[in-house]
Coordinates of C-alpha atoms in Angstrom, one line a residue:
X179 CA 14.9 238.9 -32.5
X180 CA 12.6 236.5 -31.9
X181 CA 13.1 234.7 -35.4
X182 CA 17.1 234.5 -34.7
X183 CA 16.6 232.9 -31.6
X184 CA 14.1 230.2 -33.2
X185 CA 16.6 229.9 -35.7
X186 CA 19.8 229.3 -33.4
X187 CA 17.3 226.7 -31.6
X188 CA 16.7 224.9 -35.0
X189 CA 20.1 225.1 -36.0
X190 CA 21.3 223.3 -32.6
X191 CA 23.2 220.3 -33.2
X192 CA 22.5 217.0 -31.1
X193 CA 25.7 217.3 -29.2
X194 CA 24.6 220.7 -27.8
X195 CA 21.2 219.9 -27.6
X196 CA 22.4 216.9 -25.0
X197 CA 24.7 219.1 -23.4
X198 CA 21.8 221.7 -22.4
X199 CA 19.7 218.9 -21.5
X200 CA 22.5 217.7 -19.1
X201 CA 23.2 221.0 -17.7
X202 CA 19.3 221.6 -17.4
X203 CA 19.7 218.2 -15.1
X204 CA 22.7 219.6 -13.6
X205 CA 20.8 222.9 -12.3
X206 CA 17.7 220.8 -11.3
X207 CA 19.6 218.8 -9.1
X208 CA 21.7 221.6 -7.8
X209 CA 18.5 223.5 -7.0
X210 CA 17.2 220.1 -5.3
X211 CA 20.1 220.0 -3.4
X212 CA 19.9 223.4 -2.0
X213 CA 16.3 222.7 -1.0
X214 CA 17.2 220.0 1.1
X215 CA 19.8 221.9 2.6
X216 CA 17.7 224.8 3.3
X217 CA 14.9 222.1 4.8
X218 CA 17.6 220.6 7.0
X219 CA 18.6 223.5 7.9
X220 CA 15.5 224.9 9.1
X221 CA 14.8 222.1 11.0
X222 CA 18.0 222.2 12.9
X223 CA 17.3 225.5 13.8
X224 CA 13.9 225.5 15.0
X225 CA 14.9 222.6 17.1
X226 CA 18.5 223.9 18.6
X227 CA 17.2 227.7 18.7
X228 CA 13.7 226.6 19.9
X229 CA 15.2 224.7 23.1
X230 CA 17.6 227.6 23.6
X231 CA 14.7 230.1 23.5
X232 CA 12.4 228.4 25.8
X233 CA 14.9 227.5 28.5
X234 CA 15.7 231.5 28.3
X235 CA 12.3 232.1 28.7
X236 CA 11.6 229.8 31.6
X237 CA 14.5 230.9 33.4
X238 CA 13.5 234.7 33.2
X239 CA 9.9 233.9 34.3
X240 CA 11.6 232.0 37.4
X241 CA 13.4 235.5 38.4
X242 CA 11.9 236.8 41.5
X243 CA 12.6 240.1 40.2
X244 CA 10.3 239.7 37.4
X245 CA 7.4 238.2 39.6
X246 CA 7.8 241.0 42.1
X247 CA 7.6 243.5 39.6
X248 CA 4.5 242.2 38.0
X249 CA 2.9 242.3 41.0
X250 CA 3.2 246.2 41.6
X251 CA 1.2 248.8 39.5
X252 CA 2.9 250.7 36.8
X253 CA 5.7 252.0 36.0
X254 CA 8.2 249.0 36.2
X255 CA 11.4 250.8 35.6
X256 CA 13.2 248.0 37.3
X257 CA 12.5 245.5 34.7
X258 CA 14.4 247.1 31.8
X259 CA 18.1 246.6 32.9
X260 CA 17.0 242.9 33.5
X261 CA 15.3 242.5 30.2
X262 CA 18.5 244.2 28.5
X263 CA 20.9 242.0 30.3
X264 CA 19.2 239.1 29.4
X265 CA 19.2 240.0 25.2
X266 CA 23.2 240.8 25.9
X267 CA 24.1 237.7 27.4
X268 CA 22.0 235.6 25.5
X269 CA 22.3 237.2 22.2
X270 CA 18.8 236.6 21.3
X271 CA 16.8 239.1 19.0
X272 CA 14.1 240.5 21.6
X273 CA 12.9 239.9 25.2
X274 CA 9.7 240.9 26.2
X275 CA 7.7 240.9 29.4
X276 CA 3.7 241.3 29.7
X277 CA 1.5 241.5 32.8
X278 CA -1.4 239.2 33.1
X279 CA -3.7 241.2 31.3
X280 CA -1.1 240.8 28.1
X281 CA -0.1 244.1 27.9
X282 CA 3.9 244.9 27.1
X283 CA 5.2 246.0 30.3
X284 CA 8.9 245.8 29.2
X285 CA 10.7 244.8 25.9
X286 CA 14.2 245.2 24.3
X287 CA 12.1 247.1 21.6
X288 CA 10.6 250.4 23.6
X289 CA 8.1 251.1 21.1
X290 CA 6.1 248.4 21.5
X291 CA 5.5 249.1 25.4
X292 CA 1.8 249.1 26.1
X293 CA 0.9 247.2 23.2
X294 CA -1.0 243.5 23.4
X295 CA 1.4 240.9 23.3
X296 CA 0.5 238.3 20.3
X297 CA 0.3 234.9 22.2
X298 CA 0.2 231.7 20.7
X299 CA -2.4 229.2 21.3
X300 CA -1.4 227.7 24.0
X301 CA 0.2 230.8 25.7
X302 CA -3.2 232.3 25.5
X303 CA -4.5 229.6 27.8
X304 CA -1.4 230.3 30.4
X305 CA 0.5 227.3 29.1
X306 CA 4.1 227.4 27.6
X307 CA 4.3 227.7 23.7
X308 CA 6.9 228.0 21.2
X309 CA 6.6 228.5 17.6
X310 CA 6.8 231.2 15.0
X311 CA 5.7 235.1 15.0
X312 CA 5.7 237.7 12.9
X313 CA 6.7 240.4 15.0
X314 CA 7.5 244.3 13.5
X315 CA 7.7 243.1 10.3
X316 CA 10.1 240.3 10.5
X317 CA 9.5 236.4 11.4
X318 CA 11.0 235.3 14.4
X319 CA 11.0 231.8 16.5
X320 CA 9.6 232.7 19.6
X321 CA 9.0 231.0 23.2
X322 CA 6.3 232.1 25.2
X323 CA 6.4 231.2 29.1
X324 CA 3.8 232.0 31.6
X325 CA 4.9 233.9 35.1
X326 CA 3.0 232.0 38.1
X327 CA 3.0 233.6 41.8
X328 CA 5.7 231.8 44.1
X329 CA 4.4 233.5 47.2
X330 CA 1.9 232.3 49.7
X331 CA -0.9 235.1 48.6
X332 CA -0.2 234.5 45.0
X333 CA 0.9 230.7 44.9
X334 CA 0.2 229.6 41.0
X335 CA -1.3 232.7 40.4
X336 CA -0.9 233.7 36.5
X337 CA 1.1 237.2 36.8
X338 CA 2.4 237.4 33.1
X339 CA 3.9 235.9 30.2
X340 CA 7.7 236.3 29.3
X341 CA 8.5 235.8 25.5
X342 CA 12.1 235.5 23.8
X343 CA 12.6 235.5 20.4
X344 CA 15.2 234.6 17.7
X345 CA 15.1 236.5 14.1
X346 CA 14.9 233.2 11.4
X347 CA 18.1 233.4 9.1
X348 CA 18.1 234.5 5.4
X349 CA 18.3 231.9 3.1
X350 CA 22.1 233.1 2.4
X351 CA 22.5 232.4 6.1
X352 CA 20.8 229.0 6.2
X353 CA 23.1 227.8 3.0
X354 CA 26.3 229.2 4.4
X355 CA 25.6 228.0 7.9
X356 CA 24.3 224.4 6.8
X357 CA 27.8 223.3 6.0
X358 CA 31.1 225.1 5.3
X359 CA 31.8 222.7 2.4
X360 CA 28.6 223.5 0.7
X361 CA 29.8 225.8 -1.7
X362 CA 32.9 223.6 -2.7
X363 CA 30.1 220.4 -2.7
X364 CA 28.1 222.3 -5.4
X365 CA 31.1 223.5 -7.4
X366 CA 32.6 220.4 -7.7
X367 CA 29.1 218.8 -8.7
X368 CA 28.5 221.3 -11.6
X369 CA 31.7 220.6 -12.7
X370 CA 31.4 216.9 -13.0
X371 CA 27.9 217.6 -14.5
X372 CA 29.2 219.9 -17.1
X373 CA 32.0 217.1 -18.3
X374 CA 29.4 214.2 -17.9
X375 CA 27.5 216.4 -20.2
X376 CA 30.0 217.0 -22.9
X377 CA 31.3 213.3 -23.0
X378 CA 27.8 211.9 -23.2
X379 CA 27.3 214.4 -26.2
X380 CA 30.4 213.2 -27.9
X381 CA 29.4 209.5 -27.6
X382 CA 25.8 210.1 -28.5
X383 CA 27.6 211.9 -31.6
X384 CA 29.4 209.0 -32.4
X385 CA 26.6 206.5 -32.3
X386 CA 24.9 208.3 -34.5
X387 CA 27.4 208.6 -37.0
X388 CA 27.7 212.3 -37.0
X389 CA 23.9 212.9 -38.0
X390 CA 21.7 215.6 -36.3
X391 CA 18.1 214.6 -35.2
X392 CA 16.7 216.3 -38.0
X393 CA 18.9 214.3 -40.2
X394 CA 17.9 210.9 -38.7
X395 CA 14.2 211.9 -38.6
X396 CA 14.8 212.3 -42.4
X397 CA 16.4 209.3 -42.9
X398 CA 13.6 207.2 -41.4
X399 CA 11.1 209.0 -43.1
X400 CA 12.7 208.1 -46.4
X401 CA 13.3 204.4 -45.4
X402 CA 9.6 204.3 -44.6
X403 CA 8.6 206.2 -47.8
X404 CA 11.3 203.8 -49.7
X405 CA 10.3 200.4 -48.1
X406 CA 6.6 200.9 -48.1
X407 CA 6.1 202.5 -51.3
X408 CA 8.3 200.2 -53.5
X409 CA 6.6 197.3 -55.6
X410 CA 9.2 194.9 -54.6
X411 CA 9.4 193.0 -51.2
X412 CA 12.0 193.5 -48.9
X413 CA 13.2 191.2 -46.1
X414 CA 16.2 191.8 -44.0
X415 CA 17.7 189.1 -41.6
X416 CA 20.3 189.8 -38.6
X417 CA 23.3 186.6 -38.5
X418 CA 21.0 184.8 -36.7
X419 CA 18.7 184.5 -39.3
X420 CA 15.9 186.6 -37.2
X421 CA 13.8 189.1 -39.2
X422 CA 14.8 192.6 -38.7
X423 CA 12.6 193.9 -41.1
X424 CA 9.7 193.0 -43.9
X425 CA 8.0 195.8 -45.8
X426 CA 4.4 194.8 -46.8
X427 CA 4.9 193.4 -50.2
X428 CA 7.7 191.2 -48.8
X429 CA 5.2 189.9 -45.9
X430 CA 2.2 189.5 -48.6
X431 CA 4.4 187.6 -50.8
X432 CA 5.9 185.1 -48.3
X433 CA 2.7 185.0 -46.5
X434 CA 4.3 186.2 -43.3
X435 CA 2.0 187.3 -40.3
X436 CA 2.0 190.8 -39.1
X437 CA 4.3 190.6 -35.9
X438 CA 6.7 188.5 -38.0
X439 CA 9.5 191.0 -37.2
X440 CA 11.9 189.4 -34.4
X441 CA 11.3 185.8 -35.0
X442 CA 13.5 183.3 -36.9
X443 CA 12.9 181.3 -40.3
X444 CA 12.6 178.3 -38.3
X445 CA 9.9 179.6 -36.0
X446 CA 8.0 181.3 -39.3
X447 CA 8.1 177.7 -40.8
X448 CA 10.2 178.5 -43.4
X449 CA 12.3 175.6 -44.7
X450 CA 13.8 174.1 -47.9
X451 CA 14.7 176.2 -51.2
X452 CA 13.2 179.8 -49.4
X453 CA 15.3 179.2 -46.4
X454 CA 18.4 178.3 -48.6
X455 CA 17.8 181.7 -50.4
X456 CA 17.0 184.0 -47.7
X457 CA 19.9 182.7 -45.1
X458 CA 22.8 181.9 -48.1
X459 CA 23.0 178.6 -46.7
X460 CA 23.9 176.9 -50.2
X461 CA 26.5 177.7 -52.3
X462 CA 25.7 180.3 -55.1
X463 CA 22.8 181.8 -53.3
X464 CA 24.6 184.3 -51.5
X465 CA 25.8 186.4 -54.4
X466 CA 24.4 188.8 -56.6
X467 CA 22.3 186.5 -59.2
X468 CA 18.8 186.0 -58.8
X469 CA 17.6 183.0 -57.5
X470 CA 14.0 181.6 -58.7
X471 CA 11.6 180.1 -55.5
X472 CA 8.4 179.0 -55.7
X473 CA 6.4 179.9 -52.8
X474 CA 2.5 179.4 -52.1
X475 CA 1.9 179.2 -56.0
X476 CA 3.8 182.3 -56.7
X477 CA 7.0 182.2 -59.1
X478 CA 9.2 184.7 -57.1
X479 CA 13.0 186.2 -58.1
X480 CA 15.0 186.8 -54.9
X481 CA 18.3 188.6 -55.0
X482 CA 20.4 188.5 -51.6
X483 CA 23.0 190.5 -50.5
X484 CA 24.7 190.7 -47.4
X485 CA 25.6 193.6 -45.2
X486 CA 28.8 194.0 -43.4
X487 CA 30.6 197.5 -41.7
X488 CA 34.3 197.4 -40.7
X489 CA 34.3 193.6 -41.5
X490 CA 31.5 192.8 -38.9
X491 CA 28.8 191.2 -40.5
X492 CA 25.2 192.8 -40.1
X493 CA 23.5 190.2 -41.8
X494 CA 21.5 190.3 -45.1
X495 CA 18.8 191.9 -47.2
X496 CA 16.7 189.8 -49.8
X497 CA 14.6 191.4 -52.6
X498 CA 11.9 189.7 -54.0
X499 CA 9.9 189.9 -57.0
X500 CA 6.7 188.4 -57.9
X501 CA 7.3 186.9 -61.6
X502 CA 4.3 185.0 -61.6
X503 CA 2.3 187.1 -64.0
X504 CA 5.4 187.9 -66.3
X505 CA 5.7 184.2 -66.3
X506 CA 2.1 184.0 -67.7
X507 CA 2.9 186.9 -70.1
X508 CA 6.1 184.7 -71.0
X509 CA 4.4 181.8 -71.6
X510 CA 2.1 183.3 -74.1
X511 CA 4.9 184.8 -75.8
X512 CA 6.5 181.5 -75.7
X513 CA 3.4 180.3 -77.6
X514 CA 4.0 182.8 -80.5
X515 CA 7.5 182.0 -80.5
X516 CA 6.5 178.1 -80.8
X517 CA 4.5 179.2 -83.5
X518 CA 7.2 180.8 -85.6
X519 CA 9.8 178.3 -84.6
X520 CA 7.3 175.9 -86.3
X521 CA 7.0 177.7 -89.1
X522 CA 10.6 178.2 -89.6
X523 CA 11.1 174.6 -89.1
X524 CA 8.1 173.5 -91.4
X525 CA 9.4 175.9 -94.0
X526 CA 13.0 174.3 -93.9
X527 CA 11.5 170.8 -94.0
X528 CA 9.4 172.1 -97.0
X529 CA 12.5 173.4 -98.6
X530 CA 14.5 170.3 -98.5
X531 CA 12.0 168.2 -99.9
X532 CA 11.4 170.7 -102.5
X533 CA 14.9 170.6 -103.2
X534 CA 15.1 166.8 -103.4
X535 CA 12.1 166.7 -105.6
X536 CA 13.8 169.1 -107.8
X537 CA 16.7 167.5 -108.2
X538 CA 14.8 164.0 -109.0
X539 CA 13.1 166.0 -111.8
X540 CA 16.3 167.2 -113.4
X541 CA 18.1 164.0 -113.4
X542 CA 14.8 162.7 -114.6
X543 CA 14.0 160.3 -112.1
X544 CA 10.2 160.7 -112.3
X545 CA 8.9 157.6 -111.3
X546 CA 11.3 158.2 -108.1
X547 CA 9.7 161.9 -107.5
X548 CA 6.4 159.8 -107.1
X549 CA 7.3 157.1 -104.6
X550 CA 9.3 160.1 -102.6
X551 CA 6.1 162.3 -102.7
X552 CA 3.9 159.2 -101.8
X553 CA 6.3 158.2 -98.6
X554 CA 6.1 161.7 -97.8
X555 CA 2.6 161.7 -97.6
X556 CA 2.1 158.6 -96.0
X557 CA 4.6 159.4 -92.8
X558 CA 2.6 162.9 -92.3
X559 CA -0.8 160.7 -92.7
X560 CA 0.4 158.3 -90.3
X561 CA 1.4 161.0 -87.5
X562 CA -2.3 162.6 -88.2
X563 CA -4.0 159.3 -88.2
X564 CA -2.1 158.4 -84.7
X565 CA -2.5 161.6 -83.2
X566 CA -6.0 162.3 -84.2
X567 CA -7.1 158.7 -83.2
X568 CA -5.3 158.9 -79.6
X569 CA -5.7 163.0 -79.1
X570 CA -9.2 164.0 -79.5
X571 CA -8.5 167.4 -78.0
X572 CA -7.4 170.0 -81.0
X573 CA -5.3 172.4 -79.2
X574 CA -3.1 169.5 -77.3
X575 CA -3.0 167.5 -80.7
X576 CA -1.8 170.5 -82.9
X577 CA 0.8 171.4 -79.9
X578 CA 2.2 168.0 -80.3
X579 CA 2.7 168.1 -84.0
X580 CA 4.3 171.4 -83.7
X581 CA 6.8 170.1 -81.5
X582 CA 7.4 166.8 -83.6
X583 CA 8.4 169.2 -86.1
X584 CA 10.7 171.4 -84.1
X585 CA 12.0 167.9 -82.5
X586 CA 12.9 166.5 -86.2
X587 CA 14.6 169.7 -86.8
X588 CA 16.9 168.8 -83.9
X589 CA 17.1 165.2 -84.9
X590 CA 15.0 163.7 -82.2
X591 CA 12.2 161.9 -82.6
X592 CA 8.9 162.3 -81.0
X593 CA 6.6 159.6 -80.4
X594 CA 3.4 159.3 -79.2
X595 CA 2.5 156.0 -76.9
X596 CA 0.2 153.7 -78.2
X597 CA -1.4 153.9 -74.6
X598 CA -1.9 157.2 -75.3
X599 CA -5.9 158.8 -74.7
X600 CA -7.0 162.0 -74.3
X601 CA -10.6 163.3 -75.1
X602 CA -12.0 166.8 -75.4
X603 CA -11.2 169.3 -72.8
X604 CA -12.6 172.5 -71.8
X605 CA -10.7 175.5 -73.5
X606 CA -9.0 176.4 -70.3
X607 CA -8.1 173.0 -69.2
X608 CA -6.7 172.2 -72.7
X609 CA -4.5 175.2 -72.6
X610 CA -3.0 174.3 -69.3
X611 CA -2.7 170.9 -70.4
X612 CA -1.0 171.9 -73.4
X613 CA 1.6 174.3 -71.5
X614 CA 2.5 171.1 -69.1
X615 CA 2.7 169.0 -72.4
X616 CA 5.1 171.9 -74.1
X617 CA 7.1 172.6 -71.0
X618 CA 7.6 169.0 -70.4
X619 CA 8.3 168.0 -73.8
X620 CA 10.7 171.0 -74.4
X621 CA 12.7 169.8 -71.6
X622 CA 12.9 166.8 -72.8
X623 CA 13.8 167.5 -76.3
X624 CA 17.0 169.5 -74.9
X625 CA 18.0 166.7 -72.7
X626 CA 17.7 164.2 -75.7
X627 CA 19.7 166.3 -78.3
X628 CA 22.7 165.6 -76.2
X629 CA 22.9 162.1 -76.3
X630 CA 23.3 159.5 -79.1
X631 CA 20.4 157.8 -79.2
X632 CA 17.7 160.9 -79.8
X633 CA 14.0 160.3 -78.8
X634 CA 11.1 161.3 -76.7
X635 CA 7.9 159.6 -75.8
X636 CA 4.8 161.4 -74.7
X637 CA 2.0 159.5 -73.3
X638 CA -1.2 161.2 -72.0
X639 CA -3.8 159.2 -70.0
X640 CA -7.3 160.5 -68.9
X641 CA -9.9 159.1 -66.5
X642 CA -13.4 161.0 -65.5
X643 CA -11.7 163.6 -63.6
X644 CA -7.9 163.9 -64.3
X645 CA -5.2 163.3 -66.8
X646 CA -2.0 161.9 -66.6
X647 CA 1.3 163.2 -68.9
X648 CA 4.2 160.9 -68.8
X649 CA 7.4 162.7 -70.9
X650 CA 9.9 159.9 -71.4
X651 CA 13.5 160.8 -72.9
X652 CA 16.6 159.3 -73.9
X653 CA 18.9 161.8 -72.3
X654 CA 21.5 161.2 -69.3
X655 CA 18.4 161.6 -66.6
X656 CA 18.3 164.2 -63.6
X657 CA 21.0 164.3 -61.0
X658 CA 19.2 162.5 -57.5
X659 CA 20.3 165.9 -55.8
X660 CA 18.4 167.8 -58.1
X661 CA 15.6 165.3 -58.8
X662 CA 14.2 166.2 -54.9
X663 CA 13.8 169.9 -55.1
X664 CA 14.1 170.5 -59.1
X665 CA 10.5 171.6 -59.1
X666 CA 10.7 174.0 -55.9
X667 CA 13.9 175.5 -57.5
X668 CA 12.7 176.1 -61.0
X669 CA 15.4 174.3 -63.0
X670 CA 14.5 173.3 -66.4
X671 CA 16.3 170.3 -67.5
X672 CA 19.0 172.1 -69.5
X673 CA 19.5 174.5 -66.8
X674 CA 20.2 171.5 -64.4
X675 CA 22.6 170.4 -66.5
X676 CA 24.4 173.6 -67.8
X677 CA 24.3 175.5 -64.3
X678 CA 21.2 178.1 -65.1
X679 CA 18.6 178.9 -63.7
X680 CA 14.9 178.2 -65.3
X681 CA 11.0 178.8 -64.6
X682 CA 9.8 176.1 -67.1
X683 CA 9.2 173.4 -64.4
X684 CA 8.1 176.0 -62.1
X685 CA 5.1 177.2 -64.0
X686 CA 4.4 173.5 -64.6
X687 CA 4.5 172.6 -60.9
X688 CA 2.2 175.9 -60.5
X689 CA 0.0 174.9 -63.4
X690 CA -0.5 171.3 -61.8
X691 CA -1.1 172.6 -58.2
X692 CA -3.7 175.0 -59.1
X693 CA -5.3 171.8 -60.7
X694 CA -4.9 170.0 -57.7
X695 CA -2.2 167.7 -59.2
X696 CA 1.4 167.3 -58.6
X697 CA 4.6 166.4 -60.8
X698 CA 7.3 164.0 -60.2
X699 CA 10.5 163.0 -61.8
X700 CA 12.3 159.3 -61.6
X701 CA 15.5 158.0 -63.8
X702 CA 14.6 155.1 -65.9
X703 CA 17.5 152.9 -68.0
X704 CA 16.8 155.1 -70.7
X705 CA 16.8 158.6 -69.1
X706 CA 14.1 160.7 -67.3
X707 CA 10.6 160.3 -66.9
X708 CA 8.3 163.3 -65.6
X709 CA 5.0 162.4 -64.5
X710 CA 2.3 165.4 -64.0
X711 CA -1.3 164.8 -62.7
X712 CA -4.0 167.1 -63.3
X713 CA -7.6 167.4 -62.1
X714 CA -9.7 168.5 -65.5
X715 CA -13.4 169.0 -66.9
X716 CA -13.4 167.5 -70.2
X717 CA -16.4 167.9 -72.7
X718 CA -19.0 165.6 -72.8
X719 CA -19.1 163.0 -76.0
X720 CA -22.2 164.8 -77.4
X721 CA -20.7 168.2 -77.2
X722 CA -17.5 166.7 -78.6
X723 CA -19.2 165.4 -81.5
X724 CA -20.9 168.5 -82.0
X725 CA -17.3 170.7 -81.6
X726 CA -15.6 171.7 -84.4
X727 CA -12.6 169.7 -85.0

């Protein structure tokens, strides 16, 4: 039975719980009203009836018959008709007369005759007193007045005591006597309380979308588990661009404080590209496409979705993924891809050269074969000598050789500036410099391949503590509106022209900032010029001479 009752309570709906709670409140209010009514009724009874029984007791105590009978010895039969007459005329519960010794000599209750009269505190000292006493098992409001002598022989002498009592009404008598409309008031209040409880339960039911408390608690638990258990950051904004939700990963990726919820983007210091993506202020940032944003050395991929209900905008939810590590892996894969492309390009170039030599041999032009081979050798030696003389770091030199072959396949001339001078670098710095050079050269080749005059020029300059990388191309340049934010957007030059997103320049910027440097882009008469500066540690000449080349 107990199990069934418990199961019933567990299955109680939210509306039912609200109704029961409101009914309980109504019952408590009604009990409080009843208690106040009882207290008021008791106070009124004590005040009104207390004055009446006191007046009746004083009237009886001043009666000459009572005084004369109390001065006579027992029996005092003449007091009984007077006592009964007083009770009948006044309607009080009891009338009692006691002598000076406190013995009852006459009473409306004959059984107490001869018993000692219970006296109040004042009456025991010969003064008048009124209060509540328990007589014959019931509580009465009584008034005790002393009977004093009035003749010359006993003037002022205490002859006895008169007590008149009125029985206290029951609780029901008090309630019925409090007000003739009390029951009606209580009934109306109960009806209004029940109706209000039912309406409130319906309203709460609508506001909770018909969900029960256990379902709401389950949704909240699942929400917390989902938001704080996933590896992606989640940022929610209201229509005023204030944060309404930010899980731990989202705060970490954006470097937000713990108390960021409730603050606006401006108060959090979020500006520029990141603000445009979060707020959806820029065209193209409010759709389903992923947006690349660089934030404090991280490459973040963000996806923003607007949230609305019944046509009313509720805000937006943006997910964030840290692509920095993935970008590093992509860079490593890109190096292998570049090597593959280099081998393919060189194989294609060698095949063309062999086909040319084979054709010259077949037509009997042996002298022309020799001159052709000598020209190819001189061109290769010229590039090798130029690179080895100006770029002493083997990793960067090898990269430029590979890029030259790839550029030649796309009919783009890769030139090394006469002002180029780069010493040997530490392996880590050489890898980062190669990353920057490779990304800038790839973007420059993509830009130059769309123009009539196709060339890319690389210039590397080095001082005691830094390296400056300048890459020029013959492409159309970078649009002025993109030149200001191209690196924060994460565009490549190709992406800037075709409208696609990329992270090549974003990676370049990260590498430069990691080395305490910077990167910028300007437009020249010929095309675009990218300038990157990095702080590096180059090997000493002694180490460089002893190192393998």
